[in-house]
Short mmCIF file of C-alpha atoms in Angstrom, two decimals:
data_model
loop_
_atom_site.label_atom_id
_atom_site.label_comp_id
_atom_site.label_asym_id
_atom_site.label_seq_id
_atom_site.Cartn_x
_atom_site.Cartn_y
_atom_site.Cartn_z
CA MET X 202 -6.36 -9.30 -8.67
CA ASN X 203 -10.03 -9.12 -9.28
CA SER X 204 -13.14 -9.62 -8.22
CA ASP X 205 -12.90 -13.42 -8.91
CA THR X 206 -10.81 -13.80 -6.12
CA LEU X 207 -13.22 -12.50 -3.52
CA LYS X 208 -15.44 -15.37 -4.95
CA THR X 209 -13.21 -17.90 -4.26
CA LEU X 210 -12.36 -16.70 -1.05
CA PHE X 211 -15.87 -17.63 0.21
CA HIS X 212 -16.43 -20.62 -2.05
CA PRO X 213 -15.75 -23.26 0.70
CA PHE X 214 -18.74 -21.50 3.00
CA GLU X 215 -20.99 -21.49 0.10
CA ALA X 216 -20.07 -25.16 -1.07
CA ASP X 217 -20.72 -26.48 2.37
CA VAL X 218 -16.89 -27.42 2.93
CA LEU X 219 -16.52 -25.12 5.95
CA PRO X 220 -19.05 -24.25 8.48
CA LEU X 221 -20.74 -20.81 8.43
CA PRO X 222 -19.71 -18.68 11.30
CA GLY X 223 -22.37 -17.88 13.39
CA GLU X 224 -24.31 -15.18 15.50
CA GLY X 225 -21.77 -13.69 18.24
CA THR X 226 -18.40 -14.85 16.40
CA ARG X 227 -15.76 -12.35 14.91
CA ALA X 228 -13.96 -12.72 11.73
CA LEU X 229 -10.93 -10.89 10.82
CA PHE X 230 -10.28 -10.17 7.03
CA LEU X 231 -6.98 -9.21 5.83
CA GLY X 232 -6.28 -7.36 2.83
CA ALA X 233 -10.20 -7.05 1.77
CA LEU X 234 -11.08 -5.62 -1.20
CA PRO X 235 -14.44 -3.67 -2.20
CA GLY X 236 -16.95 -5.72 -3.78
CA PHE X 237 -17.29 -8.91 -1.72
CA ARG X 238 -20.39 -10.75 -0.97
CA LEU X 239 -20.94 -12.60 2.11
CA PRO X 240 -22.68 -15.96 1.47
CA ALA X 241 -26.18 -16.50 3.14
CA GLY X 242 -26.17 -17.70 6.50
CA PHE X 243 -22.51 -15.94 7.39
CA ARG X 244 -23.23 -14.27 10.67
CA ALA X 245 -19.92 -13.22 11.90
CA ALA X 246 -18.95 -9.46 12.56
CA LEU X 247 -16.44 -8.75 10.28
CA HIS X 248 -13.45 -6.74 11.12
CA LEU X 249 -11.95 -5.40 7.64
CA VAL X 250 -8.13 -4.46 7.19
CA GLN X 251 -7.12 -2.35 4.37
CA GLY X 252 -4.17 -0.01 4.05
CA PHE X 253 -4.74 1.20 0.59
CA ARG X 254 -6.66 4.47 0.97
CA PRO X 255 -8.75 4.33 -2.17
CA ASP X 256 -9.89 0.51 -1.12
CA PHE X 257 -10.30 1.54 2.64
CA ARG X 258 -12.74 4.45 1.43
CA HIS X 259 -15.04 2.09 -0.25
CA LEU X 260 -14.74 -0.14 2.63
CA ALA X 261 -15.70 2.30 4.81
CA ALA X 262 -18.87 3.26 2.79
CA SER X 263 -20.03 -0.23 3.76
CA ALA X 264 -21.71 -1.61 6.67
CA HIS X 265 -18.68 -3.33 7.83
CA MET X 266 -15.87 -2.10 10.62
CA VAL X 267 -12.82 -1.33 8.73
CA ALA X 268 -9.35 -0.37 9.87
CA PRO X 269 -5.91 0.51 7.86
CA GLU X 270 -4.13 -2.12 10.50
CA PRO X 271 -5.03 -5.00 12.69
CA GLU X 272 -6.46 -4.56 15.69
CA GLY X 273 -7.64 -6.65 18.57
CA GLU X 274 -7.38 -10.55 19.13
CA GLY X 275 -9.62 -13.32 19.82
CA TYR X 276 -11.14 -14.02 16.73
CA ASP X 277 -13.08 -16.89 15.60
CA LEU X 278 -11.73 -16.97 12.18
CA ALA X 279 -9.52 -15.60 9.79
CA LEU X 280 -9.79 -14.66 6.23
CA VAL X 281 -6.55 -13.92 3.89
CA LEU X 282 -6.94 -12.34 0.49
CA ALA X 283 -3.46 -13.05 -1.23
CA GLY X 284 -1.71 -10.91 -3.75
CA ARG X 285 1.27 -10.63 -5.77
CA HIS X 286 3.87 -9.66 -2.77
CA ARG X 287 5.00 -13.08 -1.27
CA GLY X 288 6.44 -11.31 1.88
CA LEU X 289 3.09 -9.12 2.60
CA ASN X 290 1.05 -12.39 1.98
CA GLU X 291 3.23 -14.18 4.75
CA MET X 292 3.13 -11.60 7.31
CA ARG X 293 -0.93 -11.01 6.94
CA ILE X 294 -0.91 -15.29 7.46
CA ALA X 295 1.22 -14.61 10.42
CA GLU X 296 -1.18 -11.66 11.83
CA ALA X 297 -4.32 -13.93 11.25
CA ILE X 298 -2.48 -16.69 13.34
CA GLU X 299 -1.90 -14.47 16.17
CA ARG X 300 -5.11 -12.73 16.35
CA THR X 301 -7.30 -15.81 16.21
CA VAL X 302 -8.32 -18.43 19.05
CA GLU X 303 -6.95 -21.69 18.71
CA GLY X 304 -8.58 -23.96 16.69
CA SER X 305 -9.94 -21.16 14.43
CA TRP X 306 -10.20 -21.90 10.72
CA ILE X 307 -7.78 -19.76 8.79
CA VAL X 308 -8.75 -19.37 5.17
CA ILE X 309 -6.52 -17.92 2.06
CA ALA X 310 -7.28 -17.32 -1.43
CA GLY X 311 -5.74 -15.97 -4.35
CA GLY X 312 -5.42 -15.97 -8.45
CA LYS X 313 -3.47 -18.16 -9.83
CA GLU X 314 -1.45 -15.76 -11.55
CA ASP X 315 -0.49 -14.38 -7.83
CA GLY X 316 1.39 -17.45 -6.88
CA ILE X 317 -1.51 -18.70 -4.55
CA ALA X 318 -0.09 -22.41 -5.49
CA SER X 319 3.64 -21.67 -4.17
CA LEU X 320 2.25 -19.80 -1.23
CA ARG X 321 -0.26 -23.06 -0.32
CA LYS X 322 3.06 -24.82 -0.77
CA ARG X 323 5.01 -22.84 1.57
CA LEU X 324 2.49 -23.13 4.31
CA GLY X 325 2.18 -26.66 3.85
CA GLU X 326 5.78 -27.02 5.21
CA LEU X 327 4.63 -24.92 8.22
CA VAL X 328 1.11 -26.07 9.44
CA GLY X 329 -1.04 -29.01 8.37
CA ILE X 330 -3.24 -27.70 5.29
CA GLU X 331 -6.67 -29.46 5.77
CA GLY X 332 -8.60 -28.79 2.44
CA HIS X 333 -8.08 -26.79 -0.74
CA LEU X 334 -10.36 -25.65 -3.77
CA SER X 335 -9.97 -24.39 -7.19
CA LYS X 336 -12.88 -21.66 -8.40
CA HIS X 337 -13.26 -18.86 -10.24
CA HIS X 338 -9.44 -18.74 -11.56
CA GLY X 339 -8.29 -18.93 -8.48
CA GLN X 340 -7.27 -21.23 -5.48
CA VAL X 341 -8.56 -21.06 -1.81
CA PHE X 342 -6.74 -23.13 0.77
CA TRP X 343 -7.50 -23.22 4.83
CA PHE X 344 -5.92 -24.68 8.24
CA ALA X 345 -6.99 -24.40 11.69
CA ARG X 346 -4.87 -22.73 13.99
CA ARG X 347 -2.28 -25.02 16.20
CA GLY X 348 -0.38 -22.83 18.30
CA SER X 349 1.65 -19.67 17.21
CA GLU X 350 5.01 -21.42 16.16
CA ALA X 351 4.28 -20.77 12.19
CA ALA X 352 3.69 -17.11 12.78
CA SER X 353 6.90 -16.68 14.35
CA ARG X 354 8.64 -18.45 11.38
CA LEU X 355 6.74 -16.50 9.31
CA ARG X 356 8.00 -13.33 10.47
CA ALA X 357 11.54 -14.34 11.12
CA ALA X 358 11.54 -14.87 7.15
CA ASN X 359 9.88 -11.48 6.48
CA PRO X 360 11.88 -9.08 8.84
CA SER X 361 11.29 -5.24 8.25
CA ALA X 362 14.32 -3.76 6.81
CA LEU X 363 16.46 -0.75 6.70
CA VAL X 364 17.42 -0.01 2.93
CA GLU X 365 20.70 1.37 2.79
CA GLY X 366 20.92 1.22 6.77
CA ARG X 367 18.70 4.42 6.66
CA TYR X 368 15.16 3.69 5.67
CA GLU X 369 12.88 1.48 7.44
CA THR X 370 10.59 -0.54 4.98
CA ALA X 371 8.86 -4.09 4.90
CA PRO X 372 7.47 -6.48 2.52
CA GLY X 373 4.54 -5.55 0.24
CA MET X 374 5.94 -1.91 0.07
CA PHE X 375 6.97 -0.22 -3.28
CA SER X 376 10.04 -0.94 -4.01
CA PHE X 377 10.87 -2.16 -0.26
CA ASP X 378 14.22 -3.64 -0.53
CA ARG X 379 15.99 -1.03 -2.92
CA ILE X 380 15.84 3.01 -3.56
CA ASP X 381 13.41 3.41 -6.49
CA ALA X 382 15.75 4.41 -9.53
CA GLY X 383 13.45 7.27 -10.29
CA SER X 384 13.29 8.69 -7.07
CA ARG X 385 16.90 8.54 -6.80
CA LEU X 386 17.44 10.17 -10.32
CA LEU X 387 14.73 12.89 -8.85
CA GLY X 388 16.80 13.42 -5.69
CA GLY X 389 19.97 14.39 -7.27
CA TYR X 390 18.14 17.22 -8.96
CA LEU X 391 16.69 18.66 -5.72
CA PRO X 392 18.42 21.99 -5.13
CA ALA X 393 19.28 23.38 -1.88
CA ASP X 394 17.14 26.56 -2.25
CA ILE X 395 13.81 25.01 -1.40
CA LYS X 396 12.69 26.62 1.43
CA GLY X 397 9.31 27.25 3.42
CA HIS X 398 6.25 24.99 3.41
CA VAL X 399 7.14 21.49 1.33
CA ALA X 400 5.11 18.37 0.62
CA ASP X 401 6.19 14.90 -0.71
CA PHE X 402 3.30 13.68 -2.46
CA CYS X 403 3.31 10.01 -3.07
CA ALA X 404 6.04 9.73 -0.18
CA GLY X 405 6.08 5.90 -0.04
CA TRP X 406 8.73 4.90 2.70
CA GLY X 407 10.36 8.51 2.84
CA TYR X 408 13.53 8.40 0.50
CA LEU X 409 12.51 11.94 -1.05
CA SER X 410 11.32 13.46 2.00
CA VAL X 411 14.86 12.58 3.93
CA THR X 412 16.72 13.87 0.80
CA LEU X 413 14.90 17.10 1.41
CA ALA X 414 15.21 17.40 4.95
CA GLU X 415 19.41 16.60 4.07
CA ARG X 416 19.49 19.16 1.40
CA ALA X 417 17.01 22.08 2.03
CA GLY X 418 17.99 23.91 5.41
CA GLY X 419 15.22 26.73 4.89
CA LEU X 420 12.14 24.17 5.42
CA SER X 421 9.74 25.67 7.96
CA GLY X 422 7.63 22.30 7.72
CA LEU X 423 7.48 18.95 5.55
CA ASP X 424 4.08 17.14 4.79
CA LEU X 425 3.85 13.64 3.57
CA TYR X 426 1.18 12.23 1.37
CA GLU X 427 0.89 8.62 0.80
CA ALA X 428 -1.95 6.45 0.18
CA ASP X 429 -0.54 3.15 1.53
CA HIS X 430 -0.80 3.54 5.36
CA ALA X 431 2.17 1.16 6.31
CA SER X 432 4.64 3.23 3.89
CA LEU X 433 3.42 6.15 5.43
CA GLN X 434 3.73 5.33 8.99
CA ALA X 435 7.63 3.70 8.02
CA ALA X 436 8.28 6.99 6.24
CA GLY X 437 7.27 9.16 9.28
CA ARG X 438 9.45 6.74 11.68
CA THR X 439 12.40 7.26 9.81
CA LEU X 440 12.10 10.96 9.64
CA ALA X 441 11.73 11.25 13.18
CA ARG X 442 14.58 9.26 13.74
CA LEU X 443 16.92 10.84 11.32
CA PHE X 444 15.90 14.38 11.89
CA PRO X 445 14.11 14.72 15.52
CA GLY X 446 13.92 18.52 15.34
CA LEU X 447 11.73 18.48 12.02
CA ALA X 448 8.15 19.89 11.72
CA ALA X 449 6.91 16.98 9.84
CA ARG X 450 3.14 15.71 9.33
CA ARG X 451 2.12 12.63 7.67
CA PHE X 452 -1.50 12.75 5.52
CA TRP X 453 -2.56 9.54 4.86
CA HIS X 454 -4.51 10.49 1.62
CA ASP X 455 -5.71 9.57 -1.71
CA LEU X 456 -4.38 12.17 -3.86
CA ALA X 457 -6.71 11.13 -6.86
CA THR X 458 -9.84 11.83 -5.11
CA GLU X 459 -9.39 13.45 -1.96
CA ALA X 460 -8.64 17.40 -2.10
CA VAL X 461 -5.60 18.86 -0.31
CA GLY X 462 -6.14 21.54 2.03
CA GLU X 463 -2.61 22.74 2.83
CA ARG X 464 -0.96 25.36 0.54
CA TYR X 465 2.96 24.71 -0.31
CA ASP X 466 6.01 26.45 -1.48
CA ALA X 467 7.14 23.21 -3.12
CA ILE X 468 6.28 20.08 -3.91
CA VAL X 469 8.34 16.98 -4.76
CA MET X 470 6.78 13.85 -6.44
CA ASN X 471 7.23 10.64 -7.94
CA PRO X 472 3.88 9.70 -8.98
CA PRO X 473 2.39 6.38 -9.82
CA PHE X 474 1.19 5.39 -13.24
CA HIS X 475 0.03 1.81 -12.46
CA GLN X 476 -3.31 0.53 -10.80
CA GLY X 477 -2.73 -3.04 -9.95
CA ARG X 478 -0.84 -4.61 -13.20
CA ALA X 479 -2.77 -1.97 -15.69
CA ALA X 480 -0.83 0.94 -16.87
CA GLU X 481 -3.04 3.74 -16.08
CA PRO X 482 -1.15 7.36 -16.99
CA GLN X 483 -4.21 9.35 -15.99
CA LEU X 484 -3.54 8.59 -12.59
CA GLY X 485 -0.51 10.56 -12.52
CA ALA X 486 -1.97 13.27 -14.70
CA THR X 487 -4.62 13.53 -11.98
CA ILE X 488 -1.84 13.97 -9.33
CA ILE X 489 -0.14 16.52 -10.94
CA ARG X 490 -3.41 18.72 -11.18
CA ALA X 491 -3.74 17.97 -7.21
CA ALA X 492 -0.18 19.30 -6.87
CA ALA X 493 -0.97 22.66 -9.22
CA LYS X 494 -3.95 23.55 -6.86
CA ALA X 495 -1.62 22.73 -3.93
CA LEU X 496 0.87 25.16 -4.59
CA ARG X 497 1.09 29.11 -3.67
CA PRO X 498 1.58 31.34 -6.53
CA GLY X 499 5.01 31.02 -7.77
CA GLY X 500 5.72 27.46 -5.99
CA ARG X 501 7.42 24.83 -7.82
CA LEU X 502 7.02 21.17 -8.45
CA PHE X 503 9.81 18.95 -8.85
CA MET X 504 8.77 15.43 -10.18
CA VAL X 505 10.11 12.23 -11.98
CA ALA X 506 8.25 10.21 -14.53
CA ASN X 507 8.95 7.31 -16.85
CA ARG X 508 10.23 9.07 -20.13
CA GLN X 509 7.32 7.62 -22.59
CA LEU X 510 4.66 9.38 -20.29
CA PRO X 511 3.08 12.27 -22.24
CA TYR X 512 2.90 14.48 -18.97
CA GLU X 513 4.20 17.51 -20.44
CA PRO X 514 0.68 18.73 -21.92
CA VAL X 515 -0.81 18.11 -18.71
CA LEU X 516 1.83 20.62 -17.11
CA ALA X 517 1.28 23.11 -19.94
CA THR X 518 -2.10 23.27 -18.80
CA ALA X 519 -1.68 23.39 -15.04
CA PHE X 520 1.42 25.24 -14.70
CA ALA X 521 2.76 28.77 -15.87
CA ASN X 522 5.81 26.98 -17.41
CA HIS X 523 7.93 23.93 -17.10
CA VAL X 524 11.29 22.73 -18.17
CA GLU X 525 13.06 19.20 -18.37
CA LEU X 526 15.84 19.18 -15.94
CA GLY X 527 17.63 15.94 -16.75
CA CYS X 528 16.71 12.21 -17.80
CA ASN X 529 18.38 8.98 -18.45
CA ASP X 530 17.35 5.94 -20.84
CA ALA X 531 14.58 5.19 -17.99
CA PHE X 532 13.28 8.23 -16.17
CA LYS X 533 12.94 12.15 -17.05
CA VAL X 534 13.03 14.90 -14.10
CA LEU X 535 10.45 18.02 -14.65
CA LEU X 536 10.30 21.07 -12.96
CA ALA X 537 7.21 23.34 -12.91
CA ARG X 538 6.13 26.48 -11.69
CA ARG X 539 3.04 27.66 -10.62
#
């Protein structure tokens, strides 16, 4: 997704196809991203929703209200910025329907490469699409809220899941329908002698945290760091259900830009190396350096990475020593000591 999609979303208002919301109205913006520009005369109080920490922080620096999850109801307008995840798009539209007043416009936009045409077709089976436009390499369409039946059907089609009957997930989370192969490989190499104050960096919905809690009997505390708010909350709920006596804390945190205030005896992580569709290996390197700073002297980092990613020079610079514990055709497991 790029800034053009934001322009597409507001195009019906700029083209005088949809009426500009006036003073005293409230608009809910689901999936909001930094860089949008409101059309002249757009007077609604805008309530932004963005659960990805880096984008949330950029939006929070603006003059608008922003929250990681939808709050409140009775909105007069809803804007939905669609992305690549079909299930997440549909759940956002369900939220938009449920939180707006009857007759409100619900406006949805996305890039052509993100499947916006198929989303429009899918919604057309549930509601009366009242208009659409193509602009800025994307498409925008809209409908008026007429009851909440469509929201119920969208939710029924995208239920929360328990992966392998244990791990709570939902559409839009990384690897929401199965355990990521890299994380599973790393989990098999985590030793039982991990103890003390431990952290799971880039915790996702909690597979590695659960593996640690099961395998390491000497944990005095387990901290989860994750940039996606929904994934972090799901991981916390899974741990609380499976290990009610474990002292586990959640940190909604951007490890690439926000310093870690705690110090740990061990860290496990499966760091991301993509931002959107673009490969950004430097992102993983930045998180490796953050892990080195967050470890106590002698502390250990256990991590997994795609085999082709050149993280060894970063480990050599940031740690006293490192070694490859194992690999397969796709991934390698690395151990580094502070």
